[in-house]
Structure formats: structure tokens, C-alpha cells
Amino acid sequence: MNPITFLIDNWDLYIDGFIRLFQAANLAFVFAMVVGVVIASFRVSPIRPLQRFAAFYVTVFRNTPLLIIFFLFFFGLPKLGFTFTPFVSTVIVMSLYTGAYLGETVRSGINSVDTGQAEAARAIGLNFREVLGTVVIPQALRTVVGPIGNLYIANAKNTVIGTTIGLFVETTAAQRLANSTGQPIAAFAAAAIFFVVWLLIAAQVFTSIEQRVAFKR
Amino acid sequence: MSSVLTEDLGPRGRHRVQIANWISLLAVLAIVAFVIYRIAVTGNFAPELYEQFVNLDEGWLEFVIAGLGNTIKAALIAMVFATAIGFFFALARIARNPISRALARVYIDVFRSIPLLLLILFGFFGIQQFFDISQLIGLIIGLTLYNSAVLAEIFRAGILSLSKGQSEAASSLGMTYWQSMQLVILPQAVRRMTPAIVAQLATLTKDTSLGFVIGYEEALRRAGALAQAPPSNQLQAFVFAGILYFIVIFALARFARRLEVQQRRKYGAGKMEAGAGLEDIEALGEEADEDEMAAREPEPAVSG
């Protein structure tokens, strides 16, 4: 059967999984921004223990498979007396994981601003908050819009791993239908349609934001 | 200070940083102490939970480490196929023929947008409809579909990062398209992309753990089997699997970073624009920027 008719026949199950995935991914991305900003500010701060902690955090999360982090969180933490539902676990794991990448992106954005800009701002008497808020951050944001868009897409794709700890998402729907109907190709292709549409639109949105805020030279 | 935000601090600022150092050090230590306390009260330091890793007679340690061997095997085979197919699509993407460009673009955009997990499920259960394939082959198909699309973009970025003068000079010498590709463009582009390719190999190794979902016997699945066997030690077993994966991935990432820094020393920075799904490669470029800055910093101090 072709994927489109298959999709229409099983629309309810697919859209159910998609909504859950969309919620988890976007919620996680919002929290990941918070984690990322915290990690980045630790790394640019002059306080040594915080720098070290942030560097350690980023190294661990970037070099460990996401699936293992999911398992540790969902099967390991209950052994220490902490238990979360699959949805909450997925959101927390994804915000920690994507947050590590976002932290590096934000930091590189801050460092991409020329030192002279901050020096000039201090020279005309702006205090730390004004230097940061009116001079550094507006310039830093422009350079990180593209990379943040890429991370949004990566985060969305990675969130489906929540299916392995029992969260009902798009891929869970596809897997179930593949089993019950015996048509895995149509079932998986129908799920893929959602991602291609969603993420190509997201990429387009981020590209247009990037062009809008780009330096006009 | 290396950041744009802070200058060299005066005595008062240094004093404040000193205090902040102590407070944050205590906070970090408090977190560590809390974790150790939780592990202790829940009885997770009990020696029998660790026995499987130390007692070589039972063969669990060997079993899990052999799983890491399976991980590396799948990653290497997938890398070879992904590189070849990715290279083909990169050339198709920059070819003069508009139809080949459009087809390559569709392939790259579609397979980069679909989660790898879905591709692996498709690679195994979908293909199994027609051929009886093993989990290894299913995993390799999934990894290849995704990574060939990612690598195609790396190759394209590498080729496009060369100055246009190179291909113009080649054609003014009378070289054909293929001659200039082979003799002028590719040798330079490949050198420039090597670090990104190695970084992608690290990412691919990381993603091989997803073979778990189709039952491929890699390190994580074997650690899961170990955790199932009594005593039930999920926490310890998954930490162990995490460490095994970490060693391989971290080594590859370090290697990629060293290549990148070396390359910049020798040939200068050739900026490659990375796209969606290439977050590790973007980070690689940033890290190399930093290493370069760190290497340069002492110079003005000597001359000034």
C-alpha cells in the first residue's frame, strides 16, 4: 500500500504520536536554551570551579551516546530513588543533552564579538550589564541563529529516542502499525513524511530569521 | 581573561572572584557529596553489584567488551558505504546537470530530516520484507542512509570552500571538468574535509548504539543483558557501557580536533559551512579556533 493512503487510514495514531513528540521536543528545546545559557555563562565567567564544571558537563554529554543517557536516567536513577514518567524523563534528558550543545554555541557566539566592542563600550562608561545587554548580546545573537536552527532540528530528531523508554511518539505509532498490519515500509514512510515536512519548514524559518538579522554590509 | 566580557581584574575584583571560587567549589562538592550519599543509602555500593566486572571467570566483562567490537565493526562498515555514497551525491549535487542536482538535493534533504532511529527501523524491518537480512545489515543500511546524506553535505562544503580561482585556473590550462576535479579540486578539498569526516565517524560510532532497537548485539545491548542477569545492576551496567563508548568517541573526537588544528597551522583556516545535523562538526571548528587562540596568546607577551 502506498504511504499516503496508509497515513490517511491510520491518521489518528500518527497525529497522536506527532503531537506528543512535538510537545516534548519543543518543551525540551526551551529548557535546553536555559541550560545552554547557564553553561555558556559558567564557561566565560572568571570563576574556575564553574568553568571546570561546565567543561566537564559538555565533554560528558557530547561524547556519550544519547541512548545510554536515556537508559541511565530512566532505568538507573530509580535505583537511587528518583523516578520520572517517560514524558518527563524525555524532556529532562533532551534539555540536558541539547543544552550541552547550545552552551557551546552560545559561548562561541559571545567569543565571536570583537574584544574592541566591549572595550569601547566600557570606555564610554557602560557598566557590565549594559555592555552585555546593549553591545555584546545583540551582536552575538546574529552569529548563532544558524547553529541554533541546526540544533533545533537535531533536537527534534533525537527526541524520538524517547520511544525506547516507553514514550508514545511518532516512531512508536509506526512500529506498532508495522507489526499489526505487516506493512513496515508504508508504516515507516508515513512517519517520515511528518519529519520531512516539519523540519524542512523549521529550517526555512531559521534561514529567514538568519537573513533578517544578518549584518547589512 | 580570555573572554570579551572581562578585563584583567583589579585587587577588589580579584578578591570577589576568590570568594566566588570558594562558594562555587563548595557547591560543586556538595552536589558530588549528595550523589555519593544517594548511591550509599540506596545500597548501590554493594560489592556484589560490581562483581560481574571484576570476576573474569563468568565472562561478562569479555561479553560486553566484545559488544564494543561489534559496535566498531558496524560503524566502520557503515562509514565506508556512507563515504562512497555521500561522495557520489555530493558530486551530483554540484554537477552542471539540473536534474542530477535536483535529485541529489531531494535525497540529501529527505534523509537528513528523518530521525536515524526511524531509518534504522526501516533498514531492518522494511528490507526484511523482501530479503532475510541480519541485524548488522539492517543497522548498516540505516546508518548509511543518514550518514551518506550528512557526508554529502560535508564533501560539498569542502569543495565549495575552495577559491573559484582554482577551477578557473585549471580550465584555463585546458583541463576538462574531470581532470580539474581529480588533479586540482579534490586533492585540496579532501585535505580540508578530513577533520570533519573523522568527527562524523565519531558521531556515527555514537549513533551505532541505536542498533539496540533492532536487537544488534553492540556494547549497550550486551550491558543491558548483563544488567538483566542477577544481581540486577542497571545503574552500574549502563555507566559501564557509557564509559566504553565514551573512550572510543572521545578518542576519535580528539583525533579530529588535532587534525583540524594541524591543518590550520599548515594551510590556514578554510571555513566550511556545516549544515543541519552537523552539530559535532561545528563544535570541532570552534574548538580549533580556541586552540589556535590559546597557541597564539603568549606571542604578544614576548614581543611586547
XYZ file of N, CA and C in Angstrom, chain B residues 6-244:
717
model
N 35.311 40.329 30.301
C 36.027 40.791 31.484
C 37.434 41.234 31.121
N 37.885 42.274 31.771
C 39.270 42.690 31.603
C 40.061 42.104 32.749
N 41.365 42.377 32.774
C 42.154 41.983 33.938
C 41.581 42.704 35.145
N 41.382 41.927 36.203
C 40.682 42.491 37.355
C 41.645 43.232 38.274
N 41.085 44.206 38.977
C 41.856 44.916 39.988
C 41.839 44.142 41.287
N 42.439 44.685 42.367
C 42.504 43.950 43.633
C 41.129 43.609 44.196
N 40.154 44.560 44.081
C 38.839 44.279 44.633
C 38.147 43.165 43.847
N 38.246 43.255 42.528
C 37.627 42.237 41.676
C 38.228 40.874 41.941
N 39.561 40.846 42.099
C 40.229 39.555 42.341
C 39.759 38.958 43.653
N 39.578 39.837 44.633
C 39.099 39.376 45.933
C 37.710 38.741 45.783
N 36.854 39.421 45.005
C 35.496 38.900 44.813
C 35.512 37.557 44.086
N 36.376 37.475 43.070
C 36.470 36.207 42.333
C 36.928 35.099 43.267
N 37.858 35.453 44.173
C 38.358 34.480 45.143
C 37.210 33.912 45.975
N 36.360 34.825 46.451
C 35.213 34.383 47.260
C 34.283 33.507 46.429
N 33.995 33.955 45.204
C 33.113 33.182 44.319
C 33.705 31.808 44.050
N 35.030 31.746 43.897
C 35.697 30.463 43.692
C 35.375 29.497 44.809
N 35.521 29.975 46.043
C 35.282 29.099 47.192
C 33.826 28.664 47.255
N 32.915 29.632 47.059
C 31.489 29.285 47.144
C 31.122 28.250 46.085
N 31.578 28.479 44.844
C 31.183 27.553 43.778
C 31.858 26.202 43.952
N 33.095 26.221 44.477
C 33.779 24.952 44.739
C 32.979 24.143 45.758
N 32.524 24.829 46.806
C 31.709 24.148 47.826
C 30.415 23.620 47.210
N 29.800 24.422 46.324
C 28.545 23.992 45.697
C 28.774 22.721 44.873
N 29.862 22.704 44.076
C 30.159 21.521 43.256
C 30.410 20.320 44.153
N 31.200 20.536 45.219
C 31.483 19.438 46.146
C 30.202 18.936 46.812
N 29.288 19.868 47.121
C 28.028 19.476 47.747
C 27.226 18.568 46.817
N 27.223 18.908 45.515
C 26.498 18.063 44.551
C 27.114 16.673 44.509
N 28.442 16.628 44.427
C 29.136 15.339 44.374
C 28.845 14.534 45.634
N 28.891 15.210 46.783
C 28.636 14.521 48.050
C 27.218 13.965 48.095
N 26.266 14.754 47.585
C 24.876 14.311 47.568
C 24.722 13.044 46.721
N 25.364 13.043 45.535
C 25.274 11.862 44.665
C 25.866 10.649 45.376
N 27.030 10.822 45.969
C 27.672 9.701 46.669
C 26.786 9.222 47.814
N 26.188 10.181 48.523
C 25.292 9.837 49.632
C 24.115 9.001 49.127
N 23.477 9.444 48.009
C 22.337 8.694 47.472
C 22.756 7.284 47.062
N 23.945 7.185 46.418
C 24.420 5.855 45.996
C 24.617 4.978 47.223
N 25.135 5.578 48.293
C 25.409 4.805 49.506
C 24.111 4.369 50.200
N 23.167 5.311 50.413
C 21.951 4.922 51.156
C 21.100 3.934 50.396
N 21.137 3.956 49.058
C 20.309 3.020 48.307
C 21.032 1.686 48.126
N 22.208 1.569 48.748
C 22.926 0.297 48.715
C 23.585 -0.012 47.380
N 23.866 1.027 46.597
C 24.444 0.778 45.283
C 25.965 0.666 45.289
N 26.556 0.740 46.480
C 27.994 0.478 46.567
C 28.258 -0.982 46.932
N 27.173 -1.767 47.083
C 27.327 -3.173 47.478
C 28.246 -3.898 46.507
N 29.280 -4.597 47.038
C 30.297 -5.199 46.152
C 29.719 -6.185 45.143
N 28.625 -6.908 45.518
C 28.134 -7.910 44.555
C 27.615 -7.275 43.259
N 27.254 -5.986 43.312
C 26.778 -5.322 42.099
C 27.924 -5.064 41.115
N 29.151 -5.104 41.617
C 30.303 -4.816 40.757
C 31.069 -6.084 40.402
N 30.683 -7.194 41.032
C 31.451 -8.422 40.882
C 31.580 -8.847 39.419
N 30.483 -8.647 38.666
C 30.483 -9.093 37.266
C 31.583 -8.436 36.429
N 31.994 -7.228 36.841
C 33.012 -6.527 36.060
C 34.413 -6.992 36.441
N 34.534 -7.573 37.625
C 35.865 -7.934 38.125
C 36.124 -9.426 37.975
N 35.066 -10.213 38.181
C 35.203 -11.661 38.142
C 35.270 -12.150 36.692
N 36.475 -12.460 36.243
C 36.659 -12.783 34.824
C 36.146 -14.176 34.467
N 35.951 -15.049 35.475
C 35.522 -16.423 35.184
C 34.138 -16.455 34.534
N 33.264 -15.548 34.965
C 31.902 -15.558 34.439
C 31.835 -15.093 32.983
N 32.841 -14.354 32.552
C 32.899 -13.931 31.156
C 32.037 -12.740 30.800
N 31.458 -12.063 31.804
C 30.609 -10.914 31.488
C 31.412 -9.763 30.902
N 32.572 -9.531 31.470
C 33.403 -8.412 31.021
C 33.764 -8.595 29.548
N 34.202 -9.820 29.243
C 34.546 -10.157 27.870
C 33.337 -9.962 26.945
N 32.188 -10.417 27.435
C 30.942 -10.374 26.665
C 30.610 -8.936 26.266
N 30.710 -8.006 27.226
C 30.361 -6.620 26.941
C 31.425 -5.971 26.056
N 32.697 -6.271 26.321
C 33.754 -5.655 25.512
C 33.707 -6.173 24.076
N 33.345 -7.461 23.916
C 33.154 -7.977 22.559
C 32.011 -7.224 21.873
N 31.025 -6.782 22.661
C 29.945 -5.954 22.117
C 30.488 -4.659 21.557
N 31.500 -4.094 22.239
C 32.128 -2.877 21.724
C 32.795 -3.166 20.379
N 33.361 -4.382 20.247
C 33.938 -4.798 18.971
C 32.871 -4.788 17.878
N 31.667 -5.291 18.199
C 30.568 -5.277 17.229
C 30.181 -3.850 16.870
N 30.209 -2.967 17.869
C 29.909 -1.559 17.614
C 30.866 -0.997 16.574
N 32.155 -1.253 16.812
C 33.172 -0.683 15.921
C 33.049 -1.285 14.523
N 32.742 -2.589 14.474
C 32.596 -3.251 13.170
C 31.475 -2.585 12.350
N 30.307 -2.440 12.987
C 29.172 -1.829 12.274
C 29.503 -0.402 11.864
N 30.159 0.348 12.770
C 30.480 1.744 12.471
C 31.427 1.838 11.282
N 32.447 0.971 11.254
C 33.437 1.047 10.170
C 32.803 0.696 8.822
N 32.017 -0.386 8.792
C 31.410 -0.781 7.513
C 30.463 0.318 7.023
N 29.645 0.841 7.956
C 28.705 1.898 7.570
C 29.465 3.113 7.058
N 30.604 3.406 7.671
C 31.380 4.589 7.263
C 31.869 4.446 5.831
N 32.330 3.236 5.483
C 32.839 3.029 4.121
C 31.716 3.265 3.106
N 30.561 2.644 3.341
C 29.453 2.805 2.401
C 28.957 4.244 2.372
N 28.829 4.849 3.572
C 28.308 6.213 3.631
C 29.233 7.178 2.905
N 30.549 6.953 3.035
C 31.503 7.833 2.367
C 31.361 7.729 0.852
N 31.303 6.491 0.356
C 31.212 6.297 -1.097
C 29.912 6.901 -1.642
N 28.796 6.597 -0.982
C 27.508 7.078 -1.485
C 27.406 8.593 -1.301
N 27.920 9.073 -0.162
C 27.892 10.511 0.085
C 28.705 11.273 -0.946
N 29.841 10.701 -1.321
C 30.698 11.337 -2.316
C 29.976 11.433 -3.657
N 29.309 10.330 -4.009
C 28.546 10.306 -5.253
C 27.484 11.411 -5.260
N 26.738 11.533 -4.151
C 25.671 12.535 -4.113
C 26.222 13.955 -4.038
N 27.394 14.127 -3.428
C 28.000 15.464 -3.391
C 28.343 15.910 -4.808
N 28.930 14.985 -5.590
C 29.271 15.335 -6.977
C 28.002 15.616 -7.780
N 26.963 14.800 -7.533
C 25.699 15.012 -8.247
C 25.087 16.364 -7.857
N 25.292 16.750 -6.617
C 24.683 17.990 -6.104
C 25.330 19.231 -6.719
N 26.620 19.136 -7.105
C 27.276 20.315 -7.678
C 27.481 20.168 -9.184
N 26.890 19.108 -9.767
C 27.070 18.886 -11.202
C 26.378 19.997 -12.001
N 26.680 20.040 -13.320
C 26.060 21.089 -14.138
C 24.641 20.723 -14.536
N 24.361 19.415 -14.571
C 23.038 18.955 -14.990
C 21.995 19.268 -13.913
N 20.966 20.075 -14.239
C 19.999 20.476 -13.212
C 19.194 19.310 -12.642
N 18.946 18.277 -13.453
C 18.164 17.139 -12.959
C 18.956 16.387 -11.897
N 20.236 16.171 -12.144
C 21.049 15.465 -11.156
C 21.167 16.305 -9.891
N 21.254 17.622 -10.053
C 21.319 18.499 -8.873
C 20.053 18.383 -8.034
N 18.901 18.400 -8.732
C 17.629 18.350 -8.004
C 17.457 17.013 -7.286
N 17.793 15.910 -7.994
C 17.638 14.592 -7.381
C 18.530 14.450 -6.149
N 19.777 14.910 -6.265
C 20.711 14.810 -5.143
C 20.205 15.643 -3.979
N 19.636 16.793 -4.297
C 19.144 17.667 -3.246
C 17.990 17.020 -2.476
N 17.092 16.366 -3.244
C 15.973 15.688 -2.586
C 16.498 14.578 -1.671
N 17.421 13.769 -2.198
C 17.989 12.679 -1.387
C 18.591 13.236 -0.101
N 19.419 14.271 -0.226
C 20.127 14.807 0.942
C 19.142 15.407 1.939
N 18.206 16.220 1.457
C 17.263 16.877 2.366
C 16.364 15.876 3.062
N 15.889 14.878 2.309
C 14.970 13.904 2.912
C 15.686 13.081 3.979
N 16.844 12.522 3.647
C 17.472 11.619 4.610
C 18.112 12.345 5.778
N 18.381 13.638 5.617
C 18.878 14.382 6.774
C 17.742 14.761 7.714
N 16.522 14.806 7.190
C 15.390 15.230 8.019
C 14.787 14.095 8.832
N 15.025 12.856 8.403
C 14.381 11.726 9.084
C 15.266 11.261 10.239
N 14.673 11.065 11.429
C 15.475 10.603 12.560
C 16.172 9.288 12.240
N 17.405 9.176 12.689
C 18.190 7.978 12.433
C 17.487 6.723 12.963
N 16.844 6.864 14.109
C 16.130 5.722 14.705
C 15.116 5.138 13.718
N 14.385 6.035 13.049
C 13.376 5.613 12.084
C 14.038 4.930 10.882
N 15.178 5.483 10.463
C 15.878 4.887 9.317
C 16.406 3.492 9.651
N 16.846 3.326 10.902
C 17.359 2.011 11.295
C 16.209 0.992 11.360
N 15.071 1.412 11.914
C 13.898 0.531 11.936
C 13.501 0.171 10.512
N 13.509 1.174 9.647
C 13.164 0.959 8.244
C 14.186 0.029 7.593
N 15.468 0.294 7.855
C 16.536 -0.507 7.235
C 16.416 -1.975 7.608
N 15.967 -2.241 8.821
C 15.875 -3.645 9.236
C 14.511 -4.253 8.888
N 13.428 -3.683 9.456
C 12.111 -4.307 9.273
C 11.576 -4.123 7.854
N 11.889 -2.968 7.250
C 11.403 -2.719 5.892
C 12.041 -3.669 4.888
N 13.386 -3.750 4.939
C 14.092 -4.587 3.968
C 13.787 -6.068 4.224
N 13.549 -6.394 5.493
C 13.292 -7.796 5.838
C 12.052 -8.342 5.135
N 11.188 -7.441 4.686
C 10.020 -7.868 3.909
C 10.436 -8.659 2.668
N 11.560 -8.253 2.090
C 11.965 -8.859 0.813
C 13.126 -9.821 0.956
N 14.094 -9.447 1.792
C 15.267 -10.299 1.967
C 15.422 -10.617 3.435
N 15.936 -11.794 3.711
C 16.183 -12.138 5.102
C 17.549 -11.585 5.485
N 17.555 -10.420 6.126
C 18.842 -9.815 6.463
C 19.077 -9.859 7.968
N 20.361 -9.773 8.330
C 20.710 -9.798 9.754
C 20.561 -8.390 10.337
N 20.595 -8.302 11.676
C 20.517 -7.000 12.342
C 21.676 -6.102 11.918
N 22.859 -6.723 11.753
C 24.035 -5.930 11.361
C 23.763 -5.198 10.055
N 23.207 -5.917 9.071
C 22.972 -5.297 7.771
C 21.890 -4.232 7.867
N 20.834 -4.522 8.659
C 19.781 -3.520 8.861
C 20.341 -2.243 9.456
N 21.191 -2.406 10.465
C 21.811 -1.248 11.112
C 22.689 -0.480 10.132
N 23.469 -1.228 9.334
C 24.358 -0.575 8.376
C 23.542 0.195 7.340
N 22.410 -0.369 6.908
C 21.576 0.333 5.931
C 21.073 1.648 6.528
N 20.563 1.586 7.755
C 20.062 2.801 8.400
C 21.147 3.849 8.557
N 22.298 3.430 9.092
C 23.404 4.367 9.310
C 23.893 4.956 7.992
N 23.923 4.113 6.939
C 24.426 4.570 5.649
C 23.491 5.599 5.024
N 22.179 5.336 5.098
C 21.228 6.286 4.507
C 21.415 7.672 5.126
N 21.479 7.713 6.458
C 21.580 9.002 7.137
C 22.946 9.650 6.902
N 24.012 8.876 7.155
C 25.346 9.476 7.109
C 25.804 9.808 5.700
N 25.281 9.090 4.686
C 25.675 9.456 3.323
C 25.128 10.843 3.004
N 23.918 11.150 3.507
C 23.360 12.483 3.260
C 24.173 13.552 3.991
N 24.564 13.247 5.245
C 25.356 14.205 6.011
C 26.724 14.406 5.368
N 27.364 13.271 4.999
C 28.697 13.364 4.403
C 28.659 14.073 3.059
N 27.563 13.871 2.309
C 27.450 14.564 1.014
C 27.554 16.073 1.231
N 26.920 16.556 2.298
C 26.994 17.984 2.588
C 28.404 18.399 3.009
N 29.096 17.512 3.746
C 30.484 17.832 4.127
C 31.352 17.944 2.881
N 31.207 16.966 1.981
C 32.008 16.987 0.748
C 31.707 18.234 -0.070
N 30.429 18.532 -0.181
C 30.036 19.700 -0.967
C 30.635 20.966 -0.348
N 30.512 21.077 0.986
C 31.049 22.261 1.657
C 32.558 22.353 1.443
N 33.239 21.191 1.493
C 34.688 21.180 1.305
C 35.069 21.640 -0.088
N 34.330 21.148 -1.091
C 34.642 21.508 -2.479
C 34.343 22.984 -2.717
N 33.195 23.448 -2.192
C 32.817 24.843 -2.428
C 33.687 25.824 -1.639
N 34.353 25.317 -0.578
C 35.162 26.237 0.225
C 36.452 26.637 -0.502
N 36.786 25.902 -1.578
C 37.979 26.275 -2.348
C 37.678 27.526 -3.154
N 38.703 28.337 -3.329
C 38.508 29.556 -4.101
C 38.180 29.206 -5.550
N 37.337 30.036 -6.162
C 36.900 29.765 -7.525
C 38.079 29.816 -8.498
N 39.102 30.606 -8.132
C 40.288 30.728 -8.972
C 40.928 29.390 -9.290
N 40.791 28.427 -8.360
C 41.403 27.114 -8.574
C 40.819 26.422 -9.798
N 39.468 26.371 -9.884
C 38.877 25.671 -11.019
C 39.025 26.507 -12.287
N 39.018 27.829 -12.123
C 39.203 28.687 -13.302
C 40.605 28.519 -13.888
N 41.591 28.472 -12.983
C 42.968 28.271 -13.435
C 43.100 26.933 -14.142
N 42.448 25.911 -13.569
C 42.532 24.579 -14.161
C 41.924 24.577 -15.557
N 40.760 25.226 -15.722
C 40.155 25.181 -17.052
C 40.907 26.073 -18.036
N 41.588 27.111 -17.527
C 42.356 27.937 -18.462
C 43.619 27.219 -18.927
N 44.013 26.166 -18.177
C 45.132 25.336 -18.639
C 44.643 24.299 -19.645
N 43.342 24.288 -19.891
C 42.778 23.360 -20.861
C 42.323 22.053 -20.250
N 42.223 21.981 -18.911
C 41.770 20.738 -18.305
C 40.266 20.596 -18.475
N 39.834 19.337 -18.607
C 38.396 19.100 -18.635
C 37.875 19.156 -17.204
N 36.528 19.079 -17.067
C 35.899 19.107 -15.750
C 36.481 18.022 -14.847
N 36.570 16.791 -15.395
C 37.031 15.671 -14.562
C 38.499 15.782 -14.236
N 39.281 16.275 -15.209
C 40.711 16.456 -14.927
C 40.909 17.456 -13.799
N 40.203 18.568 -13.873
C 40.413 19.583 -12.835
C 39.906 19.068 -11.486
N 38.821 18.276 -11.509
C 38.341 17.661 -10.276
C 39.429 16.781 -9.657
N 39.956 15.888 -10.501
C 40.905 14.901 -9.991
C 42.239 15.500 -9.583
N 42.734 16.431 -10.388
C 44.104 16.896 -10.169
C 44.178 18.139 -9.298
N 43.127 18.956 -9.323
C 43.214 20.245 -8.635
C 42.258 20.334 -7.450
N 40.981 20.097 -7.716
C 39.974 20.384 -6.683
C 39.996 19.342 -5.564
N 39.818 18.061 -5.932
C 39.648 17.044 -4.893
C 40.854 16.905 -3.956
N 42.098 16.914 -4.477
C 43.210 16.772 -3.530
C 43.196 17.856 -2.451
N 42.844 19.073 -2.828
C 42.807 20.145 -1.834
C 41.590 20.015 -0.933
N 40.437 19.675 -1.556
C 39.188 19.610 -0.787
C 39.247 18.474 0.232
N 39.781 17.324 -0.188
C 39.817 16.171 0.714
C 40.658 16.495 1.944
N 41.783 17.181 1.715
C 42.638 17.561 2.832
C 41.852 18.432 3.807
N 41.074 19.332 3.246
C 40.335 20.254 4.083
C 39.199 19.567 4.841
N 38.622 18.514 4.232
C 37.461 17.898 4.900
C 37.847 16.796 5.860
N 39.091 16.310 5.824
C 39.438 15.152 6.651
C 39.004 15.300 8.111
N 39.288 16.438 8.779
C 38.863 16.528 10.182
C 37.359 16.375 10.346
N 36.586 16.972 9.450
C 35.128 16.881 9.550
C 34.673 15.445 9.351
N 35.366 14.714 8.457
C 34.989 13.323 8.218
C 35.276 12.485 9.457
N 36.426 12.719 10.085
C 36.756 11.963 11.304
C 35.748 12.296 12.404
N 35.369 13.572 12.513
C 34.372 13.957 13.523
C 33.053 13.257 13.250
N 32.712 13.106 11.965
C 31.470 12.408 11.638
C 31.575 10.929 11.983
N 32.776 10.368 11.857
C 32.979 8.976 12.254
C 32.718 8.818 13.755
N 33.133 9.829 14.526
C 32.866 9.788 15.974
C 31.363 9.823 16.229
N 30.660 10.699 15.522
C 29.205 10.788 15.684
C 28.544 9.478 15.274
N 29.051 8.906 14.182
C 28.481 7.641 13.691
C 28.667 6.530 14.723
N 29.835 6.498 15.362
C 30.088 5.490 16.389
C 29.102 5.675 17.538
N 28.864 6.944 17.890
C 27.915 7.256 18.947
C 26.530 6.733 18.561
N 26.157 6.940 17.302
C 24.822 6.552 16.840
C 24.657 5.046 16.674
N 25.790 4.330 16.585
C 25.696 2.876 16.413
C 24.976 2.239 17.592
N 24.980 2.923 18.745
C 24.270 2.397 19.915
C 22.782 2.218 19.623
N 22.263 2.934 18.611
C 20.842 2.793 18.278
C 20.525 1.428 17.680
N 21.566 0.675 17.309
C 21.364 -0.693 16.862
C 20.637 -1.508 17.932
N 20.680 -1.024 19.149
C 19.930 -1.618 20.269
C 18.479 -1.889 19.900
N 17.833 -0.929 19.214
C 16.383 -1.036 18.994
C 16.007 -2.177 18.056
N 16.963 -2.637 17.209
C 16.630 -3.761 16.342
C 17.305 -5.034 16.856
N 17.914 -4.947 18.042
C 18.481 -6.142 18.641
C 19.890 -6.472 18.202
N 20.605 -5.486 17.650
C 22.005 -5.739 17.284
C 22.838 -5.828 18.560
N 23.748 -6.799 18.599
C 24.491 -7.092 19.831
C 25.665 -6.142 20.023
N 25.385 -4.835 20.160
C 26.513 -3.931 20.422
C 26.694 -3.777 21.935
N 27.614 -2.912 22.330
C 28.003 -2.837 23.744
C 26.814 -2.520 24.657
N 25.922 -1.652 24.220
C 24.814 -1.258 25.085
C 23.833 -2.413 25.311
N 23.504 -3.134 24.243
C 22.568 -4.261 24.395
C 23.175 -5.324 25.307
N 24.481 -5.552 25.138
C 25.127 -6.564 25.975
C 25.196 -6.111 27.421
N 25.403 -4.803 27.632
C 25.383 -4.290 29.007
C 23.984 -4.457 29.585
N 22.961 -4.290 28.739
C 21.577 -4.484 29.178
C 21.343 -5.926 29.593
N 21.912 -6.874 28.818
C 21.777 -8.292 29.148
C 22.454 -8.586 30.482
N 23.620 -7.950 30.670
C 24.348 -8.117 31.934
C 23.516 -7.598 33.099
N 22.826 -6.462 32.879
C 22.018 -5.865 33.941
C 20.818 -6.746 34.282
N 20.303 -7.457 33.269
C 19.142 -8.331 33.479
C 19.502 -9.535 34.337
N 20.723 -10.044 34.087
C 21.156 -11.210 34.857
C 21.323 -10.793 36.320
N 20.958 -11.679 37.274
C 21.112 -11.295 38.668
C 22.587 -11.105 39.021
N 22.950 -10.174 39.873
C 22.087 -9.195 40.533
C 21.686 -8.087 39.565
N 20.496 -7.545 39.764
C 20.009 -6.516 38.849
C 20.757 -5.209 39.101
N 21.674 -4.879 38.199
C 22.502 -3.684 38.397
C 22.497 -2.772 37.168
N 21.305 -2.294 36.812
C 21.152 -1.405 35.650
C 22.087 -0.201 35.717
N 22.103 0.443 36.884
C 22.896 1.664 37.042
C 24.358 1.401 36.683
N 24.932 0.377 37.323
C 26.353 0.090 37.120
C 26.622 -0.348 35.682
N 25.721 -1.198 35.143
C 25.953 -1.738 33.806
C 25.892 -0.640 32.743
N 24.925 0.284 32.876
C 24.817 1.339 31.857
C 25.928 2.362 32.007
N 26.372 2.625 33.233
C 27.539 3.502 33.400
C 28.746 2.857 32.718
N 28.880 1.544 32.905
C 29.994 0.830 32.293
C 29.936 0.938 30.765
N 28.747 0.708 30.181
C 28.595 0.833 28.725
C 28.915 2.262 28.289
N 28.465 3.236 29.093
C 28.734 4.631 28.773
C 30.222 4.913 28.730
N 30.960 4.347 29.691
C 32.407 4.589 29.726
C 33.071 3.972 28.499
N 32.640 2.748 28.137
C 33.231 2.089 26.960
C 33.030 2.952 25.708
